[in-house]
JSON list of C-alpha atoms in Angstrom, two decimals:
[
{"chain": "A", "resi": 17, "resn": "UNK", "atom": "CA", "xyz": [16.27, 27.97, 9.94]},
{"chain": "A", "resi": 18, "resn": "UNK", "atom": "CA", "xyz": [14.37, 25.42, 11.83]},
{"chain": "A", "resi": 19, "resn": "UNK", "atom": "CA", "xyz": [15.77, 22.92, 9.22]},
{"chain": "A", "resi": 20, "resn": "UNK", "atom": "CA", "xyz": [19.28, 23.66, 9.75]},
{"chain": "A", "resi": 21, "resn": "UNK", "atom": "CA", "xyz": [19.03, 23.40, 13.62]},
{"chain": "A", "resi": 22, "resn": "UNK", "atom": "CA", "xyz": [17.43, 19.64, 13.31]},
{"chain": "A", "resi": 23, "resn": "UNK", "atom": "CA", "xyz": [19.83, 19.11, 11.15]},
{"chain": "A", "resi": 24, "resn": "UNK", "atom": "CA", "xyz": [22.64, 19.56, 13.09]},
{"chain": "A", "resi": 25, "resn": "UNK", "atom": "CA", "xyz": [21.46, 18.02, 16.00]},
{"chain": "A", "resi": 26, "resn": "UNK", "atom": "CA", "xyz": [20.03, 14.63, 14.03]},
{"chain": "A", "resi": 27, "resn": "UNK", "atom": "CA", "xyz": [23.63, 14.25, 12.69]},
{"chain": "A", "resi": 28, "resn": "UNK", "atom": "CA", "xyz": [25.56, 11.64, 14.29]},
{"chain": "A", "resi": 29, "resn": "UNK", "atom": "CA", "xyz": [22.54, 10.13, 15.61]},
{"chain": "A", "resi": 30, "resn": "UNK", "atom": "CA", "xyz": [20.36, 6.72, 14.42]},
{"chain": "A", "resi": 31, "resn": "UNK", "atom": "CA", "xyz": [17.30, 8.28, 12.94]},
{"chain": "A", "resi": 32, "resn": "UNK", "atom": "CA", "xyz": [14.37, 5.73, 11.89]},
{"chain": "A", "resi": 33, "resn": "UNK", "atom": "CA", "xyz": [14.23, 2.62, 10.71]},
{"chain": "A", "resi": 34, "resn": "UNK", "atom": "CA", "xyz": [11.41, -0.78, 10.27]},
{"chain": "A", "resi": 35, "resn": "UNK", "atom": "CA", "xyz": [11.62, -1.63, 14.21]},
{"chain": "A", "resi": 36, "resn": "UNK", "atom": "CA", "xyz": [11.18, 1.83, 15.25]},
{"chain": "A", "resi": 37, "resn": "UNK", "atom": "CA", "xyz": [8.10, 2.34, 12.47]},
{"chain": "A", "resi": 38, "resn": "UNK", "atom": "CA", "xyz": [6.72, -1.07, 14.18]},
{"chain": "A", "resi": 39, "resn": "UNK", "atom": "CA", "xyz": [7.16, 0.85, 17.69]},
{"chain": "A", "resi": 40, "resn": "UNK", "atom": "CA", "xyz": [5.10, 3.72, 16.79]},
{"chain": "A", "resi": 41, "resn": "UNK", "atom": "CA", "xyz": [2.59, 1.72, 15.08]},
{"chain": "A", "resi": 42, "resn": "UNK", "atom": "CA", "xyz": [2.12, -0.23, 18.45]},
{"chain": "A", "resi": 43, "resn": "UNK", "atom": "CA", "xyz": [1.79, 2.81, 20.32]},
{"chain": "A", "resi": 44, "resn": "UNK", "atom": "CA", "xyz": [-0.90, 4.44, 18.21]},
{"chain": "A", "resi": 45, "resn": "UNK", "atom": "CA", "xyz": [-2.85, 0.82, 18.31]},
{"chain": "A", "resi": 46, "resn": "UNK", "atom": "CA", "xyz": [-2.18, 0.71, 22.60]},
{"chain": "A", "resi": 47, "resn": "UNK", "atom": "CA", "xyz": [-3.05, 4.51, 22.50]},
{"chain": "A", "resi": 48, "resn": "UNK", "atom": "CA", "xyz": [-6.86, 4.19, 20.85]},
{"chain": "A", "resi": 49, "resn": "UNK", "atom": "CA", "xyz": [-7.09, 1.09, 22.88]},
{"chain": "A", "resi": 50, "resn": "UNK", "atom": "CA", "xyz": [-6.49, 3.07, 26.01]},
{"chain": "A", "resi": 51, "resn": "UNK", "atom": "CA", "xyz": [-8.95, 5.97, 24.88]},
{"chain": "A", "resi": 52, "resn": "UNK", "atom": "CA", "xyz": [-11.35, 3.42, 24.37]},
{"chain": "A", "resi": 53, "resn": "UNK", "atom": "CA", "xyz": [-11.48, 1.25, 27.66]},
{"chain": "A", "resi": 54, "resn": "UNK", "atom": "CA", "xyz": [-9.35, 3.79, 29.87]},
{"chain": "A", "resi": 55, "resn": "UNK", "atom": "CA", "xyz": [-6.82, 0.90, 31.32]},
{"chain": "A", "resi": 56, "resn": "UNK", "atom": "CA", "xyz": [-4.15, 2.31, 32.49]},
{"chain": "A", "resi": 57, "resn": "UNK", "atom": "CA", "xyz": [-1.79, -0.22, 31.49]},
{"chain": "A", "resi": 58, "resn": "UNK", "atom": "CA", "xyz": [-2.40, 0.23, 27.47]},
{"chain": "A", "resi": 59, "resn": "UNK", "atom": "CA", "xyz": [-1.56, 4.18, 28.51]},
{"chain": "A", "resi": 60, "resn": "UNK", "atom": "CA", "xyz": [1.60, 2.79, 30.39]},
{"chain": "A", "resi": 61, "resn": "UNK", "atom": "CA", "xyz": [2.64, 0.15, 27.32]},
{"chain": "A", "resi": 62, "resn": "UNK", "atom": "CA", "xyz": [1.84, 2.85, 24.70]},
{"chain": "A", "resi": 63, "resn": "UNK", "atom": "CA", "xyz": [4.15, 5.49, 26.93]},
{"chain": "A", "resi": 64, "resn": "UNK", "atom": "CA", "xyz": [6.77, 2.94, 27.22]},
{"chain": "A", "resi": 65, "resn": "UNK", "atom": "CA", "xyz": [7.04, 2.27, 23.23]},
{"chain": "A", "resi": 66, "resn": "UNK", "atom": "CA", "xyz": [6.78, 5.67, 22.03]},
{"chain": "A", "resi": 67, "resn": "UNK", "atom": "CA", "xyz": [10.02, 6.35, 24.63]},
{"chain": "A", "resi": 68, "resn": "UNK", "atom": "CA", "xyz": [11.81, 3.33, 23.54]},
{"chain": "A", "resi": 69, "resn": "UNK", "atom": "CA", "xyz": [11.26, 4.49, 19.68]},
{"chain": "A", "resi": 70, "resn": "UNK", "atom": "CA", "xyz": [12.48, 8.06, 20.74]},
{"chain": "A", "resi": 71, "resn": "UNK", "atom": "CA", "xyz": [15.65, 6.47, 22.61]},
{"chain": "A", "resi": 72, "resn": "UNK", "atom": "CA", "xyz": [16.69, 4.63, 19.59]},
{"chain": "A", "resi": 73, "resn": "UNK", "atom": "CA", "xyz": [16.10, 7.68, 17.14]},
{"chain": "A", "resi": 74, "resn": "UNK", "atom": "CA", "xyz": [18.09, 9.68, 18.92]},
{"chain": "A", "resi": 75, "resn": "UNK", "atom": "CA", "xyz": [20.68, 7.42, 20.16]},
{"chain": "A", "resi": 76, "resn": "UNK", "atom": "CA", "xyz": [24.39, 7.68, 18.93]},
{"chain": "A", "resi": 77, "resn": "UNK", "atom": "CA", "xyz": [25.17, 4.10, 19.41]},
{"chain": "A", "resi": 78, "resn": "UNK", "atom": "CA", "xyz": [24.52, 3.43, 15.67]},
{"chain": "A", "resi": 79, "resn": "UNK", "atom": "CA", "xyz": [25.97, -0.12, 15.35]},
{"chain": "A", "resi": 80, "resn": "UNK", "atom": "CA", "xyz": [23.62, -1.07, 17.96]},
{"chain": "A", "resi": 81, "resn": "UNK", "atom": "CA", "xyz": [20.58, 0.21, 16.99]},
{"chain": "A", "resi": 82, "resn": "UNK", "atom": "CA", "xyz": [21.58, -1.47, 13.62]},
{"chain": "A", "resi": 83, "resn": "UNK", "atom": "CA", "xyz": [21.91, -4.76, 14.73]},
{"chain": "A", "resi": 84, "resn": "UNK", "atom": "CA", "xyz": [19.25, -4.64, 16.88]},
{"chain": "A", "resi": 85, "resn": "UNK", "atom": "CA", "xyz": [16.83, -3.73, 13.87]},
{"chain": "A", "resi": 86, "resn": "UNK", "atom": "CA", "xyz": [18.96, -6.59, 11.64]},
{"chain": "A", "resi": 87, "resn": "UNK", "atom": "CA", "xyz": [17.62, -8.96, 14.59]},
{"chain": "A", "resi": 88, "resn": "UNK", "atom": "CA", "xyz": [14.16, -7.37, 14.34]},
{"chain": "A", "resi": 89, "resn": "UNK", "atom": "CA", "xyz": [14.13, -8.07, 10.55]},
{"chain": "A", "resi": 90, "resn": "UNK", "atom": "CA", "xyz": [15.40, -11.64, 10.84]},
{"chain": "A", "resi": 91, "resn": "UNK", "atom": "CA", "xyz": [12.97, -12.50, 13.29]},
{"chain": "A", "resi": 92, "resn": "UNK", "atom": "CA", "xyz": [10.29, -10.87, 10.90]},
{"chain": "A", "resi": 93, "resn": "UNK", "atom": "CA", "xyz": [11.29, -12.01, 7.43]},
{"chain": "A", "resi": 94, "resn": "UNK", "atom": "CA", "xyz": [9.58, -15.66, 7.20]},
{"chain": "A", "resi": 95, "resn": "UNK", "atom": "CA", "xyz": [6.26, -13.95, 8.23]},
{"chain": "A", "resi": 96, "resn": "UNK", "atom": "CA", "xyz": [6.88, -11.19, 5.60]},
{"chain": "A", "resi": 97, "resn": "UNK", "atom": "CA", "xyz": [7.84, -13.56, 2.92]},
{"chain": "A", "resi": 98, "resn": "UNK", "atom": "CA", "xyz": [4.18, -15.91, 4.13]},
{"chain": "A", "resi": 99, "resn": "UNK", "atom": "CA", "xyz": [2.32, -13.02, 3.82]},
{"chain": "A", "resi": 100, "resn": "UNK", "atom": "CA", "xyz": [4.43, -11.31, 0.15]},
{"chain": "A", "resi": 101, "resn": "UNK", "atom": "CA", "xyz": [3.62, -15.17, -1.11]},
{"chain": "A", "resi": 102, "resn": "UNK", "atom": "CA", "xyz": [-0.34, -14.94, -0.38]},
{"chain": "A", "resi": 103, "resn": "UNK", "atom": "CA", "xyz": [-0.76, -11.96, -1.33]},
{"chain": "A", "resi": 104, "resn": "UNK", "atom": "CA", "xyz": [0.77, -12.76, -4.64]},
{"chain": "A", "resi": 105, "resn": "UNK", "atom": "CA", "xyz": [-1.28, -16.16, -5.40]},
{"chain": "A", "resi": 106, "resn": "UNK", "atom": "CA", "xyz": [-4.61, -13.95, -4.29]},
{"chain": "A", "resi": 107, "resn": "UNK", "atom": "CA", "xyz": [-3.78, -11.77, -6.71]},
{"chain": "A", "resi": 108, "resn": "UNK", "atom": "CA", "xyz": [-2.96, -14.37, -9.73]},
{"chain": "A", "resi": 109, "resn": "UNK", "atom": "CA", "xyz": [-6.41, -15.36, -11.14]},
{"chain": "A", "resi": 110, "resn": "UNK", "atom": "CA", "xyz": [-4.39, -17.21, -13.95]},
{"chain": "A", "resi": 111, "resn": "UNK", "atom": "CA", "xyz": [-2.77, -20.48, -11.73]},
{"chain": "A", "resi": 112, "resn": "UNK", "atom": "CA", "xyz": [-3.88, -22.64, -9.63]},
{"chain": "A", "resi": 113, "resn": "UNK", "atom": "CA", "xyz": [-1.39, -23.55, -6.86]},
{"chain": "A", "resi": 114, "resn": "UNK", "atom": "CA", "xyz": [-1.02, -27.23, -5.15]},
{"chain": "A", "resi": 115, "resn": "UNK", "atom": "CA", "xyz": [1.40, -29.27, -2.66]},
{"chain": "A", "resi": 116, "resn": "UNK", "atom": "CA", "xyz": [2.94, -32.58, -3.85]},
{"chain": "A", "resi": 117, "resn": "UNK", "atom": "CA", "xyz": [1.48, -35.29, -1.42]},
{"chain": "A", "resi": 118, "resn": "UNK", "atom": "CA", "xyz": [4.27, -36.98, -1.75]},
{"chain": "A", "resi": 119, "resn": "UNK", "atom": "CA", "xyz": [7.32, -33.95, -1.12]},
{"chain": "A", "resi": 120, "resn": "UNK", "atom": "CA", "xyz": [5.28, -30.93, -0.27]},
{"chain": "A", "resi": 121, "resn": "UNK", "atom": "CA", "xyz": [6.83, -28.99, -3.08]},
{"chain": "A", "resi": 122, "resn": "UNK", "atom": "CA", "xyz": [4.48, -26.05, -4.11]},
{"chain": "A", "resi": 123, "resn": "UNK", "atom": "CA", "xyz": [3.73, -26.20, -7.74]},
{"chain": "A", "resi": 124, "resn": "UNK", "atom": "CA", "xyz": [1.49, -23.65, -10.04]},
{"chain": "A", "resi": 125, "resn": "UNK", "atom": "CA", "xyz": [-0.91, -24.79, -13.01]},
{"chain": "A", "resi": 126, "resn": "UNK", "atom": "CA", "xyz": [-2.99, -23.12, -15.16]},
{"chain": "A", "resi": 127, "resn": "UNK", "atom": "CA", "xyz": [-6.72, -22.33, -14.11]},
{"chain": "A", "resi": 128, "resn": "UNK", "atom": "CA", "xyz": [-9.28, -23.51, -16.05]},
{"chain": "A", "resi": 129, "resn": "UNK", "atom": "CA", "xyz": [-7.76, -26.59, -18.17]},
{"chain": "A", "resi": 130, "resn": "UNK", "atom": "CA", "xyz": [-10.21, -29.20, -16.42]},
{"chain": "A", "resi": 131, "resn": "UNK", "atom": "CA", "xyz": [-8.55, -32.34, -14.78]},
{"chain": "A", "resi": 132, "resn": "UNK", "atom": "CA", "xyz": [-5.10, -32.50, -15.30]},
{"chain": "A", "resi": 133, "resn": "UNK", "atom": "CA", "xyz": [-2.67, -34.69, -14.54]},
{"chain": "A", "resi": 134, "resn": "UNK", "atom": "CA", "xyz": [0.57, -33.05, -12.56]},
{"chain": "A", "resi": 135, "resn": "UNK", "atom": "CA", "xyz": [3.73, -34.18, -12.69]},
{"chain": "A", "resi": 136, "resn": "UNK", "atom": "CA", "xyz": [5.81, -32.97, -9.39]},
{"chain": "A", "resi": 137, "resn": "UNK", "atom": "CA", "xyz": [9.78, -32.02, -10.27]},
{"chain": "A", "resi": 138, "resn": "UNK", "atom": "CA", "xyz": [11.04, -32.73, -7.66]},
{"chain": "A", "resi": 139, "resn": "UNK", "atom": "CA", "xyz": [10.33, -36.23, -6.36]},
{"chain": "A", "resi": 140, "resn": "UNK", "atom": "CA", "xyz": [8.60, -36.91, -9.51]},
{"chain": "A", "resi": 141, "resn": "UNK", "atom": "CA", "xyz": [5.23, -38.04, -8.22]},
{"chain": "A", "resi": 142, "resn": "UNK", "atom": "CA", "xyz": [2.23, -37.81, -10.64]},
{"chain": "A", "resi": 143, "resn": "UNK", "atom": "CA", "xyz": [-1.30, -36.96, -8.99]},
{"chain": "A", "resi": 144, "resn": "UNK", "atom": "CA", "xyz": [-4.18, -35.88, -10.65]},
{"chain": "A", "resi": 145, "resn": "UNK", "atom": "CA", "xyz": [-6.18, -32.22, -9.77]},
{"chain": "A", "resi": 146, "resn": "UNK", "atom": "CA", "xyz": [-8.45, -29.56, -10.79]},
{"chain": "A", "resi": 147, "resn": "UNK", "atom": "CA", "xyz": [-7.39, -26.61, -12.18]}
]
């Protein structure tokens, strides 16, 4: 019964999405802080985040709240992709991973062959490394 009341009154209206998940996440961080040190202003911050996340759950301005979070993810995605790409190479124990001095390009080897010689394919460069 409960169920069927939310339901009705969610419809029409934005719901969740990453930037407000970030939101609440920042509140419950500026919350313990506060319980810890008892500033005020990390009470104030955390109040003013968990009623910004509210406002845009509930808000019926959907194209807004969706471009706002399309700006939130925009701003977010090189750090995402940094951190998707070192997680990745700490997690491959087979390849070793250099720059080109010459071009920067990344490149992967195999671990464990010694010296080898690498050729870069983009500029072409040759350098020797460890692998």
């Amino acid at each position: 019964m409960i169920r069927r009341y939310m339901t009705r009154f969610m419809t029409g209206r934005y719901g969740g999405d990453q930037l407000n998940l970030l939101l609440i996440a920042l509140y419950v961080i500026l919350y313990v802080v506060f319980l810890f040190t008892r500033m005020l202003v990390f009470e104030l911050l955390a109040l003013i985040l968990v009623v910004a996340s509210l406002y845009r759950s509930l808000s019926r301005n959907l194209e807004r709240r969706r471009a706002e979070n399309a700006r939130f993810l925009q701003a977010v995605r090189p750090a995402l992709r940094r951190w998707s790409t070192f997680r990745a190479r700490a997690h491959d124990k087979e390849h070793r991973y250099f720059k080109c001095p010459n071009c920067g390009q990344q490149m992967r080897v195999p671990r464990g062959k010694g010296r080898i010689t690498v050729h870069c394919r983009s500029c072409g460069a040759v350098f020797e490394e460890k692998s």
